[in-house]
CSV table of C-alpha atoms in Angstrom, one decimal:
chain,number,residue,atom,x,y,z
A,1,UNK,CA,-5.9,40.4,15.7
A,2,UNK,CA,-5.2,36.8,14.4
A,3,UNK,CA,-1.7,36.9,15.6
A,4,UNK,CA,-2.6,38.2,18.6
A,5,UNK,CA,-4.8,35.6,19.1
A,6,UNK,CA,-2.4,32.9,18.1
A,7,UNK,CA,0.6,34.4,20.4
A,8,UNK,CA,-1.4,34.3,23.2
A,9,UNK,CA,-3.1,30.5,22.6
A,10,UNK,CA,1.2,29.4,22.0
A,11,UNK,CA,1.8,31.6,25.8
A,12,UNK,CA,-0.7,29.7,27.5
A,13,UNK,CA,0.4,26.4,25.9
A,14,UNK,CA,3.9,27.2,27.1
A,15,UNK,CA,2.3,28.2,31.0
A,16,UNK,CA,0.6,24.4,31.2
A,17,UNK,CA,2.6,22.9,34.3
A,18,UNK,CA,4.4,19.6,32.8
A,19,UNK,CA,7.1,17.5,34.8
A,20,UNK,CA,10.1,18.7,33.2
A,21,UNK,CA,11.7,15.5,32.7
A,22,UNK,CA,9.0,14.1,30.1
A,23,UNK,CA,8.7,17.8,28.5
A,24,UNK,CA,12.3,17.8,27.3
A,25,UNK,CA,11.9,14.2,26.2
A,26,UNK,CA,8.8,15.3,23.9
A,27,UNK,CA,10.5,18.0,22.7
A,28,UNK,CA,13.2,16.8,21.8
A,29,UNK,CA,11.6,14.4,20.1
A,30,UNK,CA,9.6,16.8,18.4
A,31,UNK,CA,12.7,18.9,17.3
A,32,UNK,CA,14.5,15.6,15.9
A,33,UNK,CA,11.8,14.3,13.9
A,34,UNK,CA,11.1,18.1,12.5
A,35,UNK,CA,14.2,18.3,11.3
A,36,UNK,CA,14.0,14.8,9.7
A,37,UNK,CA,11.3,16.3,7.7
A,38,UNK,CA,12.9,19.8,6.4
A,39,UNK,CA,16.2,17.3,5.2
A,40,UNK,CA,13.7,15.2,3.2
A,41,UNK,CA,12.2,18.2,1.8
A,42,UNK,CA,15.2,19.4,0.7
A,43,UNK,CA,16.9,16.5,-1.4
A,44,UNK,CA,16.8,16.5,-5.1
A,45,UNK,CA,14.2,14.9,-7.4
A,46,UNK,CA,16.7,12.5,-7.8
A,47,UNK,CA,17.3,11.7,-4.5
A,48,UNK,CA,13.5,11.3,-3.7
A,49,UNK,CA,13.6,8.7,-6.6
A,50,UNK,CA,14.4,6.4,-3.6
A,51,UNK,CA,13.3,6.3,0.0
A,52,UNK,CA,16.1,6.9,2.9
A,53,UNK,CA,17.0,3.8,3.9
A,54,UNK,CA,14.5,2.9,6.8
A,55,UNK,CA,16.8,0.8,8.7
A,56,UNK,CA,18.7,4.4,9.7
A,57,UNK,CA,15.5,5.9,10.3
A,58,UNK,CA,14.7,3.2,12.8
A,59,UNK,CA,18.1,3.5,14.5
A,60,UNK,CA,17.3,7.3,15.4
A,61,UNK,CA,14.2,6.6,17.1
A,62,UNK,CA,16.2,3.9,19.1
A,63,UNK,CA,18.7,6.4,19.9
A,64,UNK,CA,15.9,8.0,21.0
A,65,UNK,CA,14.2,5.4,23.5
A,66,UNK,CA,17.7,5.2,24.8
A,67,UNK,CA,18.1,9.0,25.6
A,68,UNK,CA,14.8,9.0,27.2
A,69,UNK,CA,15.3,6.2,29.8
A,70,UNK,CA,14.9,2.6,30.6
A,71,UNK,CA,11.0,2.3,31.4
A,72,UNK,CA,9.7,4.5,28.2
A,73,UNK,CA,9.6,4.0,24.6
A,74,UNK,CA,9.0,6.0,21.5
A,75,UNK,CA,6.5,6.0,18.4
A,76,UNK,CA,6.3,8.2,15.8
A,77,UNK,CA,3.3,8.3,14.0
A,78,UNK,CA,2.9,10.5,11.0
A,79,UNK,CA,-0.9,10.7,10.3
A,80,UNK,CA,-2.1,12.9,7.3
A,81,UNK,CA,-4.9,14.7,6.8
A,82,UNK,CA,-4.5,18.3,4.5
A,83,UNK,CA,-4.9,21.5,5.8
A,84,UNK,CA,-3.7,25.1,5.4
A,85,UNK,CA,-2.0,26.8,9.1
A,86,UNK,CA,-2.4,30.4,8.5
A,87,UNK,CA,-2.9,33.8,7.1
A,88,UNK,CA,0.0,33.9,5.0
A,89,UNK,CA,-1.0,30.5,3.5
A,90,UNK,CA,-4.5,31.7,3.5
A,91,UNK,CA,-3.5,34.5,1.2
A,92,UNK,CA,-1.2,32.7,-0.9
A,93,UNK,CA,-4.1,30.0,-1.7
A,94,UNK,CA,-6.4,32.7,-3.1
A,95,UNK,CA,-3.6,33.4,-5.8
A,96,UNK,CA,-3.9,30.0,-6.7
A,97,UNK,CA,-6.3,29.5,-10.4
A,98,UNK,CA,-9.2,28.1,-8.8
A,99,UNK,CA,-10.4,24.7,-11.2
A,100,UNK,CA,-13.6,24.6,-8.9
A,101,UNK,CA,-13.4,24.6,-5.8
A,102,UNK,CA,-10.8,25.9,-2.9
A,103,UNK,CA,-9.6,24.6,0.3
A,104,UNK,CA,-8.4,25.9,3.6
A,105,UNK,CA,-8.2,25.8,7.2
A,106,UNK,CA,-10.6,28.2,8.7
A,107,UNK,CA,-10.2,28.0,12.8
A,108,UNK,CA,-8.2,25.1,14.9
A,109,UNK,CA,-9.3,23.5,18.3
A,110,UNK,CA,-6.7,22.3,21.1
A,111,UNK,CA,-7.1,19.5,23.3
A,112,UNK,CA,-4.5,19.2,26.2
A,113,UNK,CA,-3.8,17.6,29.2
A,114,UNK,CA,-1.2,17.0,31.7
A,115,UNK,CA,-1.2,14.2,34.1
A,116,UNK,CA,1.5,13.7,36.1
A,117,UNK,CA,3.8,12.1,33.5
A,118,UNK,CA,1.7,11.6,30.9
A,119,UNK,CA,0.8,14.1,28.6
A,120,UNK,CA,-1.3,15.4,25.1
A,121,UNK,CA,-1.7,18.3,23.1
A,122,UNK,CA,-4.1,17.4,19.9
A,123,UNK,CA,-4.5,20.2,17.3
A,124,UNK,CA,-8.2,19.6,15.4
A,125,UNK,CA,-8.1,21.9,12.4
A,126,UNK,CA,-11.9,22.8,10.8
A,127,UNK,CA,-11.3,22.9,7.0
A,128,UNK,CA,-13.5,24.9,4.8
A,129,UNK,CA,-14.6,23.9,0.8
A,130,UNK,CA,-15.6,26.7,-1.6
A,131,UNK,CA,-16.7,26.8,-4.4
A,132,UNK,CA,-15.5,28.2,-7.5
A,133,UNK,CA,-18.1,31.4,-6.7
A,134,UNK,CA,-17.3,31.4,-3.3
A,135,UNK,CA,-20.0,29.4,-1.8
A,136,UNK,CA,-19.3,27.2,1.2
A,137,UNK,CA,-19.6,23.7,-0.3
A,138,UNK,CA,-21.5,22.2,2.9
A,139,UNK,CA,-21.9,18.7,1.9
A,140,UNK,CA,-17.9,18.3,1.2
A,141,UNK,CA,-17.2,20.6,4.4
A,142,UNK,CA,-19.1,18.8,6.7
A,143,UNK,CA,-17.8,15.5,5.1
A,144,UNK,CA,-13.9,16.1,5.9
A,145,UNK,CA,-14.2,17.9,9.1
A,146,UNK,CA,-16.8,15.0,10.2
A,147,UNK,CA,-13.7,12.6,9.4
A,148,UNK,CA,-11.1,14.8,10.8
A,149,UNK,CA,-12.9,15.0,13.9
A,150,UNK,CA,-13.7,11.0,14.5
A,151,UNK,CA,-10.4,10.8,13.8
A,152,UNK,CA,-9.0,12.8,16.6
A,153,UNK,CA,-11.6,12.2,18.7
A,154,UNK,CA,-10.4,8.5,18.9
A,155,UNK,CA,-6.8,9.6,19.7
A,156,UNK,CA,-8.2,11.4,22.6
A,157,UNK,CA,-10.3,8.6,23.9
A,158,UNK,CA,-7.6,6.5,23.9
A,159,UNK,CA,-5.2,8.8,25.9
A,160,UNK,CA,-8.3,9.5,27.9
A,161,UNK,CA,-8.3,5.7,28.2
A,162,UNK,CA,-4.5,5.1,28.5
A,163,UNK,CA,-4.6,7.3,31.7
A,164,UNK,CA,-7.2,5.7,33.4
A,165,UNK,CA,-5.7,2.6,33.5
A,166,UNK,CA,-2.5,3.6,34.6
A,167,UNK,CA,-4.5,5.9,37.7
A,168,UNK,CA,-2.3,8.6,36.5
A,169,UNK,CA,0.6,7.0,36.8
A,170,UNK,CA,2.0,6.0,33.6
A,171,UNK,CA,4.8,7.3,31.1
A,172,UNK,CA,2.8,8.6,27.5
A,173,UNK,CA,3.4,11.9,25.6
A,174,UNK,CA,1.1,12.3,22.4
A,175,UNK,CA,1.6,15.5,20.1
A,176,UNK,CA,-0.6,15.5,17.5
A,177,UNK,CA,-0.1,18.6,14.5
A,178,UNK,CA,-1.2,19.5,11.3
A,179,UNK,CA,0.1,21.0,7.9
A,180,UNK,CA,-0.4,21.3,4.1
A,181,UNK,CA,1.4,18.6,2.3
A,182,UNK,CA,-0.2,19.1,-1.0
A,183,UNK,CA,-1.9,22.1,-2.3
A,184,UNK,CA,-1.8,21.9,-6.1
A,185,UNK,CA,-4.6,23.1,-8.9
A,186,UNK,CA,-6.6,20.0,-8.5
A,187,UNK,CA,-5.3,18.8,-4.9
A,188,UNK,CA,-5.6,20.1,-1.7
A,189,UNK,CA,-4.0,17.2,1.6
A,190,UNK,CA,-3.8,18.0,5.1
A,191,UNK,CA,-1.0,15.8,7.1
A,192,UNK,CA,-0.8,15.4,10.5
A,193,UNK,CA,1.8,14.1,12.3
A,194,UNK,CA,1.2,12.4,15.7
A,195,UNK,CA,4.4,11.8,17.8
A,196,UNK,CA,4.1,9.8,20.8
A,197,UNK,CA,6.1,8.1,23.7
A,198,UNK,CA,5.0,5.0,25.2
A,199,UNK,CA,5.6,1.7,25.8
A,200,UNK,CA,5.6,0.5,22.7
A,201,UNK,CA,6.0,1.9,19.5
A,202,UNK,CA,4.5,1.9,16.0
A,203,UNK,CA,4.5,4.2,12.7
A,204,UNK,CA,0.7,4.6,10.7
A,205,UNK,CA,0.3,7.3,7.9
A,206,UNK,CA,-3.3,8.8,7.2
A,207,UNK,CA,-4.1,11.1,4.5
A,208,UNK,CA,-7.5,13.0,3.5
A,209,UNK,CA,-7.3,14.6,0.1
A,210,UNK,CA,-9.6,17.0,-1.7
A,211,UNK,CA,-10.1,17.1,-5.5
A,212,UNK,CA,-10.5,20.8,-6.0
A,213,UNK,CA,-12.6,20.4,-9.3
A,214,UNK,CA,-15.2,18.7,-7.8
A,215,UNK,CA,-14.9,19.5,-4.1
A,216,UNK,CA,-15.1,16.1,-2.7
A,217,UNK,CA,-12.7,13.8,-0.7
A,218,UNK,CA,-11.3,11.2,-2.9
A,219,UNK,CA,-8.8,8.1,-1.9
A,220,UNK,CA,-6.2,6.7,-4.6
A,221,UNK,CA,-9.0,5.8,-7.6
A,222,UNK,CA,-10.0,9.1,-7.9
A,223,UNK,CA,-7.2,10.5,-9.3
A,224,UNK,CA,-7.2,8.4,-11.5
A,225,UNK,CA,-9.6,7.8,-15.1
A,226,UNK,CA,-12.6,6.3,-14.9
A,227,UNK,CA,-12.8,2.4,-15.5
A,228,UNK,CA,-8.6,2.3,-16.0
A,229,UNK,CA,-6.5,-0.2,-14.6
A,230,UNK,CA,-4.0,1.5,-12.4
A,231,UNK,CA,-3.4,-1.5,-9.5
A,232,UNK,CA,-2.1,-4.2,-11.5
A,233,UNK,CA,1.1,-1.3,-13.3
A,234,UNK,CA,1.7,0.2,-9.5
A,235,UNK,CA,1.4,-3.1,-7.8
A,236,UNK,CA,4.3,-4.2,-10.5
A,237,UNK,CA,6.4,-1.1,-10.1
A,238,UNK,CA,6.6,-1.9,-6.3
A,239,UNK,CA,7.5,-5.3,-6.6
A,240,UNK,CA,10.7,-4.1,-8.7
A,241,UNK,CA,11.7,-1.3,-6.5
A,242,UNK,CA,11.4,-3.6,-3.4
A,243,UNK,CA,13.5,-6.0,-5.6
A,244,UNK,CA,16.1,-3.6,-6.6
A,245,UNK,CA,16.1,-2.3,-2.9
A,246,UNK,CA,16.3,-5.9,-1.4
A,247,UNK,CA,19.2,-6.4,-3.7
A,248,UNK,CA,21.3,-3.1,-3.3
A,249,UNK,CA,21.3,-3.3,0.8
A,250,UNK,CA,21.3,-6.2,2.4
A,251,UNK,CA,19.9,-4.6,5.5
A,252,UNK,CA,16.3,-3.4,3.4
A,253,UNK,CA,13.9,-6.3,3.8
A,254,UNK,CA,10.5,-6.6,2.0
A,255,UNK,CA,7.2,-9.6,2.5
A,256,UNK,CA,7.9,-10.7,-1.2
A,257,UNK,CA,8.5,-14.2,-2.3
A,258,UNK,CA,9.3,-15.0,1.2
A,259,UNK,CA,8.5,-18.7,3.1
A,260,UNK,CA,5.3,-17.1,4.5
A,261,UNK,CA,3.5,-16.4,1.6
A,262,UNK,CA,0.4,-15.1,3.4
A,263,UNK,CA,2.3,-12.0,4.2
A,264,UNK,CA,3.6,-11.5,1.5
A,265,UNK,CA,2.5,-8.3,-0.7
A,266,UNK,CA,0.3,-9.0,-3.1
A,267,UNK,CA,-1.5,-5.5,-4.9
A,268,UNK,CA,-2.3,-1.9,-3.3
A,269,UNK,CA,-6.1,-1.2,-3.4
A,270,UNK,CA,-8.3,1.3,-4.5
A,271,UNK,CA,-7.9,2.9,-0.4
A,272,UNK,CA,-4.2,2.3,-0.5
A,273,UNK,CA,-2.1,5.7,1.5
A,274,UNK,CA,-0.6,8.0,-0.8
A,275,UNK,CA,0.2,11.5,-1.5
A,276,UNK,CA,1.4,13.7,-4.4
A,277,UNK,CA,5.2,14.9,-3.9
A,278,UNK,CA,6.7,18.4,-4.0
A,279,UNK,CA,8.0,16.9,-7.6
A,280,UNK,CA,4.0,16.4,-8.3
A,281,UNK,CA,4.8,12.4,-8.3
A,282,UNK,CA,2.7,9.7,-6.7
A,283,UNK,CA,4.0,7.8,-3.7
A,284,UNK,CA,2.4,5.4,-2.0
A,285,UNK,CA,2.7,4.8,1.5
A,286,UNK,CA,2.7,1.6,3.6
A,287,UNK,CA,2.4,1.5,7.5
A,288,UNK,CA,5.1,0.0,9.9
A,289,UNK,CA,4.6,-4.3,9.2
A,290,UNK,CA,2.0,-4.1,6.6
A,291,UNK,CA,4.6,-4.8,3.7
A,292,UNK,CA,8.0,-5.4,5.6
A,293,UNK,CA,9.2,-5.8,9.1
A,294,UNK,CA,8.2,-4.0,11.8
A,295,UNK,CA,12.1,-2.6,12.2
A,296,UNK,CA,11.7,-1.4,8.4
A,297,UNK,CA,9.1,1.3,9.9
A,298,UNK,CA,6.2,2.7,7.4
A,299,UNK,CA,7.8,2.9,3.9
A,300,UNK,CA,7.0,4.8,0.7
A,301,UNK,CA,7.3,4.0,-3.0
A,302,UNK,CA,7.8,6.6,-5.2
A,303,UNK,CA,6.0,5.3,-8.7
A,304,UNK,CA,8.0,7.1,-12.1
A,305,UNK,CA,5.3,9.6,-14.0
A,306,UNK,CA,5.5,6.9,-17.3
A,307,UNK,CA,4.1,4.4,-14.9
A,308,UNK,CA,1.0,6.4,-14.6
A,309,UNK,CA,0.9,9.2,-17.1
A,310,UNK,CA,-1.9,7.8,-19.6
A,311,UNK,CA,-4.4,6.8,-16.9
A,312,UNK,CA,-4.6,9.2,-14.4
A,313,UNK,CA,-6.4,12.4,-14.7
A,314,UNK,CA,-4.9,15.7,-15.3
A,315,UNK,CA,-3.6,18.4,-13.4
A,316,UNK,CA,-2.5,15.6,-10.3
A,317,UNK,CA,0.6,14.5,-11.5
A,318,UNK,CA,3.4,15.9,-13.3
């Protein structure tokens, strides 16, 4: 019945009348940067010791812009949130030794609209925390899907927004989706990943995570130990990785002892972006110009395990 349910919803996604011209640009973008992610996800652990050099990421969404013609532009945003897409993830989750409380992605709500050339299909998953009896955890249920939905609310107002102003008439694309990124013992993180065309581009990364032991959302300093200091030994670690990167490619640029010391990066905080890796390592994530130039897109930092591994709590980190 599910299946059912979800064929049909993809058929009538497919029978939405969209110029043709701005659909193959969309998808194609959409294929390129899906297949950006399954290469990343299959490199090494030692590969993912050290980001792909950002300059060639930047270079294929130029490529890009180019393909797609003179008067449009492209952004990719990859926006996290954690979620679960399915019955088969759905049944693997309940294998998983529950610590205290379990996550997943109950139902999913579409938004789409097609306006001429401009264009926007927003997934809005509803997430649902148990606990370790079964119980729906209300309070942390309503918590995350209140968040997840202010959060794509505000991308639809400002397409919304975005075609008003241009009476229709502008070039815009936004595809906004949704997937599990992390789904550990003790985490559970829902990405989505928000691809649009426009005309102008930029590259944000948001992440909700849910400690499964206690059932609530937590940002960077709750996986970590009570009353520790964890900024000042990250903060470090960055510094020398941006260092070493600065140093091995002369093409890698970081704000770090530069002649505008005002934008120069200084410490994460305790709301810093980060997620736990496939290898169960912490990176931390920086959007496009907060800690490097704009052309360096959003970069990540992934901090070694002995950085880490007598402060933070167990079961996030291997």
């Amino acid at each position: 019945m599910k299946d059912e349910r979800l064929r049909k919803m993809n058929q009538e996604y497919h029978e939405i009348p969209i110029p043709a011209e701005l659909r193959n640009r969309v998808e194609a973008g959409i294929r390129e940067a899906k297949k950006d992610m399954a290469t990343e996800n299959q490199t090494t652990t030692a590969t993912t010791e050290k980001k792909r050099k950002p300059v060639k990421k930047k270079n294929k969404m130029i490529a890009f812009v180019k393909t797609a013609g003179g008067a449009v532009a492209a952004a990719v945003i990859a926006i996290t949130v954690m979620a679960n897409s399915g019955a088969n993830i759905a049944h693997a989750m309940a294998k998983i030794p529950v610590i205290g409380a379990i996550a997943e992605v109950v139902t999913f709500r579409e938004y789409q609209d097609s306006t001429n050339q401009m264009y926007a299909d927003v997934k809005v998953p509803e997430v649902e925390v148990k606990n370790e009896d079964g119980i729906v955890n209300q309070e942390s249920t309503d918590a995350i899907n209140q968040s997840i939905q202010e959060y794509t609310d505000e991308i639809i107002a400002q397409y919304q927004a975005d075609v008003e102003a241009a009476d229709g008439q502008g070039y815009q694309a936004v595809d906004l989706d949704y997937q599990v990124i992390t789904d550990s013992e003790r985490l559970f993180s829902i990405r989505f990943d928000k691809l649009v065309i426009m005309a102008s581009g930029e590259e944000t990364v948001k992440i909700y995570h849910i400690d499964k032991k206690t059932g609530e959302l937590i940002n960077l300093s709750g996986i970590f130990k009570e009353g520790v200091n964890y900024i000042d030994p990250i903060s470090e670690n960055i510094r020398e990785q941006m260092k070493e990167q600065m140093a091995a490619d002369e093409n890698v640029t970081y704000w770090l002892d530069s002649d505008t010391p005002e934008w120069d990066f200084k410490s994460i905080t305790a709301d810093t972006t980060f997620y736990i890796n496939e290898e169960g390592r912490l990176v931390i994530v920086f959007d496009e110009g907060e800690v490097a130039p704009m052309s360096m897109g959003s970069v990540e930092f992934t901090i070694p395990t002995e950085v880490i591994q007598d402060i933070v709590q167990d079961g996030f980190i291997k």
